[in-house]
C-alpha cells in the first residue's frame, strides 16, 4: 500500500509515509487520489521548514511557526528575535518534528474531507 | 527514550522556563544566553527576556515589563505550547471515521 504513497507524493518523508500508510490503507484508489490531491496541497516539506528557520538567523524569525499554523509562537519569535536565537536553534534541530506534527494534522483533515464526499 | 526524542521541543521549553527561576535578577550577571550578544551584536529584540521572566517569577510585574514587555506573554505562550506538546494527542495513527 505504501507504494501508491511513494509514487504520489514527491519528497515524502519516511515517518510521514508510515503515518499516511496507516491512515490511507483502507481507501479505495479513487478515494486515495482525492486524499492525495487534498493532502499534497497542504503538507509542508521538511526543507521548507528548515529554510524558514534558517531565515531566522539572517533576517526574520518565526516564519516556520507561522506556516505550521502556530501563530502565537510565530509572533513571539518575530518580536523577540527568535527568543534570542534560542528558539530558532531549537527549531533548527527540531524542524522535522515540526513538519511531521503539522503534516499529521493536515493528513487527518484531508482524510476527513475525503471521507466526507 | 523515544518519548524524549518525540517531545524534545517540550523538554527544551521546560528547561528554558526553569532557567530564569535560578538566575538572580539584577542585570549585572553578564552571563547571557543571548546568542546575538555573544556574537558581538549589541542589542537584539529579545534582550532582557531572561531578566524579565526571572522578575516575573519573583512577583515583580512592573520590573518584568520594564526588562522586556513580552516576558510574561512569552511565559504564557511557552507554557501553552509545552502543554500542547505533552498532553494533546497528536497520534492520528488510527483510521478516522469522523
mmCIF file of C-alpha atoms in Angstrom:
data_model
loop_
_atom_site.group_PDB
_atom_site.id
_atom_site.type_symbol
_atom_site.label_atom_id
_atom_site.label_comp_id
_atom_site.label_asym_id
_atom_site.label_seq_id
_atom_site.Cartn_x
_atom_site.Cartn_y
_atom_site.Cartn_z
ATOM 1 C CA UNK A 1 0.000 0.000 0.000
ATOM 2 C CA UNK A 2 2.834 2.367 0.675
ATOM 3 C CA UNK A 3 3.784 2.053 -2.972
ATOM 4 C CA UNK A 4 0.994 4.283 -4.160
ATOM 5 C CA UNK A 5 2.002 6.788 -1.489
ATOM 6 C CA UNK A 6 5.571 6.794 -2.667
ATOM 7 C CA UNK A 7 4.658 7.476 -6.259
ATOM 8 C CA UNK A 8 2.014 10.097 -5.469
ATOM 9 C CA UNK A 9 3.786 12.384 -3.049
ATOM 10 C CA UNK A 10 7.218 13.631 -4.056
ATOM 11 C CA UNK A 11 9.567 14.353 -1.212
ATOM 12 C CA UNK A 12 7.650 12.112 1.154
ATOM 13 C CA UNK A 13 9.396 11.664 4.477
ATOM 14 C CA UNK A 14 9.812 8.138 5.839
ATOM 15 C CA UNK A 15 7.989 8.736 9.113
ATOM 16 C CA UNK A 16 5.329 10.651 7.251
ATOM 17 C CA UNK A 17 4.847 7.709 4.914
ATOM 18 C CA UNK A 18 4.410 5.316 7.814
ATOM 19 C CA UNK A 19 1.768 7.544 9.259
ATOM 20 C CA UNK A 20 -0.071 8.018 5.980
ATOM 21 C CA UNK A 21 0.044 4.337 5.202
ATOM 22 C CA UNK A 22 -1.866 3.568 8.379
ATOM 23 C CA UNK A 23 -4.385 6.257 7.630
ATOM 24 C CA UNK A 24 -4.985 5.531 3.959
ATOM 25 C CA UNK A 25 -4.767 1.775 3.930
ATOM 26 C CA UNK A 26 -8.489 1.264 3.563
ATOM 27 C CA UNK A 27 -9.100 3.920 0.988
ATOM 28 C CA UNK A 28 -10.172 2.899 -2.483
ATOM 29 C CA UNK A 29 -7.959 4.066 -5.305
ATOM 30 C CA UNK A 30 -10.335 6.859 -6.155
ATOM 31 C CA UNK A 31 -10.625 7.996 -2.544
ATOM 32 C CA UNK A 32 -6.872 7.777 -2.314
ATOM 33 C CA UNK A 33 -6.463 10.062 -5.308
ATOM 34 C CA UNK A 34 -8.780 12.555 -3.641
ATOM 35 C CA UNK A 35 -6.832 12.302 -0.421
ATOM 36 C CA UNK A 36 -3.536 12.900 -2.209
ATOM 37 C CA UNK A 37 -4.944 15.885 -4.062
ATOM 38 C CA UNK A 38 -6.110 17.474 -0.829
ATOM 39 C CA UNK A 39 -3.142 16.496 1.297
ATOM 40 C CA UNK A 40 -0.425 17.435 -1.202
ATOM 41 C CA UNK A 41 -1.668 20.976 -1.260
ATOM 42 C CA UNK A 42 -1.479 21.234 2.489
ATOM 43 C CA UNK A 43 1.588 19.347 3.602
ATOM 44 C CA UNK A 44 4.829 21.166 4.304
ATOM 45 C CA UNK A 45 8.105 19.559 3.391
ATOM 46 C CA UNK A 46 10.983 19.315 5.860
ATOM 47 C CA UNK A 47 13.071 21.555 3.626
ATOM 48 C CA UNK A 48 10.529 24.351 3.674
ATOM 49 C CA UNK A 49 10.505 24.381 7.463
ATOM 50 C CA UNK A 50 14.272 24.211 7.545
ATOM 51 C CA UNK A 51 14.771 27.134 5.175
ATOM 52 C CA UNK A 52 12.251 29.288 7.012
ATOM 53 C CA UNK A 53 14.037 28.501 10.259
ATOM 54 C CA UNK A 54 17.399 29.469 8.793
ATOM 55 C CA UNK A 55 15.861 32.778 7.753
ATOM 56 C CA UNK A 56 15.565 33.423 11.455
ATOM 57 C CA UNK A 57 19.337 33.585 11.695
ATOM 58 C CA UNK A 58 19.782 36.162 8.972
ATOM 59 C CA UNK A 59 16.539 38.029 8.612
ATOM 60 C CA UNK A 60 13.169 37.431 10.228
ATOM 61 C CA UNK A 61 12.457 34.825 12.896
ATOM 62 C CA UNK A 62 9.335 32.765 13.322
ATOM 63 C CA UNK A 63 8.192 32.213 9.767
ATOM 64 C CA UNK A 64 8.474 28.476 10.216
ATOM 65 C CA UNK A 65 5.976 28.692 13.069
ATOM 66 C CA UNK A 66 3.550 30.783 11.068
ATOM 67 C CA UNK A 67 3.476 28.346 8.220
ATOM 68 C CA UNK A 68 2.629 25.450 10.508
ATOM 69 C CA UNK A 69 -0.188 27.421 11.985
ATOM 70 C CA UNK A 70 1.380 28.302 15.321
ATOM 71 C CA UNK A 71 0.571 31.980 15.254
ATOM 72 C CA UNK A 72 1.249 32.667 18.921
ATOM 73 C CA UNK A 73 4.684 31.104 18.785
ATOM 74 C CA UNK A 74 5.321 32.843 15.454
ATOM 75 C CA UNK A 75 4.559 36.258 16.884
ATOM 76 C CA UNK A 76 6.673 35.521 19.938
ATOM 77 C CA UNK A 77 9.620 34.621 17.720
ATOM 78 C CA UNK A 78 9.016 37.620 15.493
ATOM 79 C CA UNK A 79 9.156 40.138 18.310
ATOM 80 C CA UNK A 80 11.978 38.559 20.287
ATOM 81 C CA UNK A 81 14.426 37.682 17.529
ATOM 82 C CA UNK A 82 13.511 34.037 17.780
ATOM 83 C CA UNK A 83 13.677 34.131 21.560
ATOM 84 C CA UNK A 84 17.182 35.498 21.319
ATOM 85 C CA UNK A 85 18.040 32.902 18.676
ATOM 86 C CA UNK A 86 17.433 30.131 21.208
ATOM 87 C CA UNK A 87 14.048 29.354 19.700
ATOM 88 C CA UNK A 88 15.471 29.412 16.212
ATOM 89 C CA UNK A 89 18.124 26.912 17.245
ATOM 90 C CA UNK A 90 15.535 24.678 18.873
ATOM 91 C CA UNK A 91 13.565 24.759 15.641
ATOM 92 C CA UNK A 92 16.653 24.083 13.577
ATOM 93 C CA UNK A 93 17.290 20.867 15.499
ATOM 94 C CA UNK A 94 13.634 20.061 15.630
ATOM 95 C CA UNK A 95 12.475 21.049 12.173
ATOM 96 C CA UNK A 96 11.476 17.582 11.034
ATOM 97 C CA UNK A 97 9.357 17.127 14.098
ATOM 98 C CA UNK A 98 7.628 20.437 13.427
ATOM 99 C CA UNK A 99 6.862 19.399 9.871
ATOM 100 C CA UNK A 100 5.641 15.967 10.923
ATOM 101 C CA UNK A 101 3.363 17.360 13.589
ATOM 102 C CA UNK A 102 1.785 19.736 11.109
ATOM 103 C CA UNK A 103 1.522 17.108 8.397
ATOM 104 C CA UNK A 104 -0.201 14.748 10.821
ATOM 105 C CA UNK A 105 -2.882 17.366 11.356
ATOM 106 C CA UNK A 106 -3.209 18.017 7.651
ATOM 107 C CA UNK A 107 -3.454 14.301 6.909
ATOM 108 C CA UNK A 108 -6.252 13.870 9.429
ATOM 109 C CA UNK A 109 -8.103 16.834 7.944
ATOM 110 C CA UNK A 110 -7.577 15.599 4.412
ATOM 111 C CA UNK A 111 -8.893 12.205 5.412
ATOM 112 C CA UNK A 112 -11.970 13.748 6.936
ATOM 113 C CA UNK A 113 -12.589 15.726 3.804
ATOM 114 C CA UNK A 114 -12.052 12.679 1.621
ATOM 115 C CA UNK A 115 -14.475 10.585 3.593
ATOM 116 C CA UNK A 116 -16.912 13.441 3.600
ATOM 117 C CA UNK A 117 -17.512 13.004 -0.080
ATOM 118 C CA UNK B 1 13.978 7.358 25.171
ATOM 119 C CA UNK B 2 11.608 7.602 22.270
ATOM 120 C CA UNK B 3 9.371 9.702 24.446
ATOM 121 C CA UNK B 4 12.178 12.188 24.873
ATOM 122 C CA UNK B 5 13.008 12.437 21.189
ATOM 123 C CA UNK B 6 9.367 12.774 20.239
ATOM 124 C CA UNK B 7 8.820 15.528 22.737
ATOM 125 C CA UNK B 8 12.229 17.114 22.526
ATOM 126 C CA UNK B 9 10.829 20.564 21.947
ATOM 127 C CA UNK B 10 8.713 20.231 25.078
ATOM 128 C CA UNK B 11 11.769 19.472 27.166
ATOM 129 C CA UNK B 12 13.596 22.415 25.613
ATOM 130 C CA UNK B 13 10.846 24.792 26.732
ATOM 131 C CA UNK B 14 10.658 23.269 30.212
ATOM 132 C CA UNK B 15 14.367 23.915 30.626
ATOM 133 C CA UNK B 16 14.065 27.378 29.112
ATOM 134 C CA UNK B 17 11.245 28.194 31.529
ATOM 135 C CA UNK B 18 13.131 26.845 34.532
ATOM 136 C CA UNK B 19 16.434 28.637 33.996
ATOM 137 C CA UNK B 20 15.189 32.144 34.897
ATOM 138 C CA UNK B 21 13.953 30.725 38.195
ATOM 139 C CA UNK B 22 17.535 30.155 39.214
ATOM 140 C CA UNK B 23 19.092 33.308 37.885
ATOM 141 C CA UNK B 24 19.142 36.180 40.333
ATOM 142 C CA UNK B 25 17.618 39.185 38.606
ATOM 143 C CA UNK B 26 19.997 42.069 38.962
ATOM 144 C CA UNK B 27 21.165 42.711 35.477
ATOM 145 C CA UNK B 28 24.815 42.587 36.490
ATOM 146 C CA UNK B 29 25.337 38.994 35.544
ATOM 147 C CA UNK B 30 26.784 39.463 32.106
ATOM 148 C CA UNK B 31 26.383 35.785 31.648
ATOM 149 C CA UNK B 32 23.951 35.945 28.801
ATOM 150 C CA UNK B 33 22.271 33.140 26.983
ATOM 151 C CA UNK B 34 21.586 35.606 24.232
ATOM 152 C CA UNK B 35 23.456 34.486 21.166
ATOM 153 C CA UNK B 36 23.348 37.848 19.477
ATOM 154 C CA UNK B 37 25.286 39.319 22.381
ATOM 155 C CA UNK B 38 27.844 36.553 22.265
ATOM 156 C CA UNK B 39 28.264 37.147 18.574
ATOM 157 C CA UNK B 40 29.039 40.786 19.153
ATOM 158 C CA UNK B 41 25.740 42.357 18.152
ATOM 159 C CA UNK B 42 24.841 44.869 20.777
ATOM 160 C CA UNK B 43 21.112 44.679 21.023
ATOM 161 C CA UNK B 44 18.569 42.120 19.965
ATOM 162 C CA UNK B 45 14.802 42.263 20.167
ATOM 163 C CA UNK B 46 14.916 39.528 22.748
ATOM 164 C CA UNK B 47 17.190 41.413 25.093
ATOM 165 C CA UNK B 48 16.041 41.210 28.657
ATOM 166 C CA UNK B 49 13.759 38.237 28.292
ATOM 167 C CA UNK B 50 15.600 36.108 30.829
ATOM 168 C CA UNK B 51 15.706 39.011 33.241
ATOM 169 C CA UNK B 52 12.054 39.751 32.605
ATOM 170 C CA UNK B 53 10.972 36.190 33.278
ATOM 171 C CA UNK B 54 13.132 35.969 36.390
ATOM 172 C CA UNK B 55 11.468 39.084 37.748
ATOM 173 C CA UNK B 56 8.037 37.771 36.874
ATOM 174 C CA UNK B 57 8.704 34.561 38.775
ATOM 175 C CA UNK B 58 9.602 36.665 41.802
ATOM 176 C CA UNK B 59 6.379 38.616 41.609
ATOM 177 C CA UNK B 60 7.816 41.826 40.226
ATOM 178 C CA UNK B 61 5.387 42.553 37.396
ATOM 179 C CA UNK B 62 6.427 46.132 36.792
ATOM 180 C CA UNK B 63 10.083 45.168 36.715
ATOM 181 C CA UNK B 64 9.320 42.316 34.395
ATOM 182 C CA UNK B 65 7.573 44.566 31.900
ATOM 183 C CA UNK B 66 10.371 47.062 32.130
ATOM 184 C CA UNK B 67 13.037 44.478 31.360
ATOM 185 C CA UNK B 68 11.072 43.194 28.398
ATOM 186 C CA UNK B 69 7.433 43.907 27.559
ATOM 187 C CA UNK B 70 6.809 40.392 26.312
ATOM 188 C CA UNK B 71 8.385 38.434 29.140
ATOM 189 C CA UNK B 72 5.131 37.445 30.783
ATOM 190 C CA UNK B 73 3.448 36.754 27.473
ATOM 191 C CA UNK B 74 6.420 34.597 26.498
ATOM 192 C CA UNK B 75 5.965 32.512 29.637
ATOM 193 C CA UNK B 76 2.277 32.054 28.916
ATOM 194 C CA UNK B 77 2.756 31.155 25.286
ATOM 195 C CA UNK B 78 5.573 28.727 26.057
ATOM 196 C CA UNK B 79 3.531 27.118 28.828
ATOM 197 C CA UNK B 80 0.693 26.648 26.383
ATOM 198 C CA UNK B 81 2.982 25.221 23.724
ATOM 199 C CA UNK B 82 4.546 22.814 26.254
ATOM 200 C CA UNK B 83 1.119 21.708 27.403
ATOM 201 C CA UNK B 84 0.109 21.089 23.800
ATOM 202 C CA UNK B 85 3.235 19.060 23.151
ATOM 203 C CA UNK B 86 2.807 16.743 26.134
ATOM 204 C CA UNK B 87 -0.911 16.487 26.630
ATOM 205 C CA UNK B 88 -2.630 16.994 23.315
ATOM 206 C CA UNK B 89 -2.892 13.734 21.466
ATOM 207 C CA UNK B 90 -1.440 14.134 18.028
ATOM 208 C CA UNK B 91 -1.374 10.476 17.327
ATOM 209 C CA UNK B 92 -3.529 10.082 14.271
ATOM 210 C CA UNK B 93 -2.424 6.569 13.503
ATOM 211 C CA UNK B 94 -5.893 5.107 13.630
ATOM 212 C CA UNK B 95 -8.345 5.425 10.786
ATOM 213 C CA UNK B 96 -10.767 8.227 11.354
ATOM 214 C CA UNK B 97 -14.394 7.658 10.721
ATOM 215 C CA UNK B 98 -15.478 11.103 11.877
#
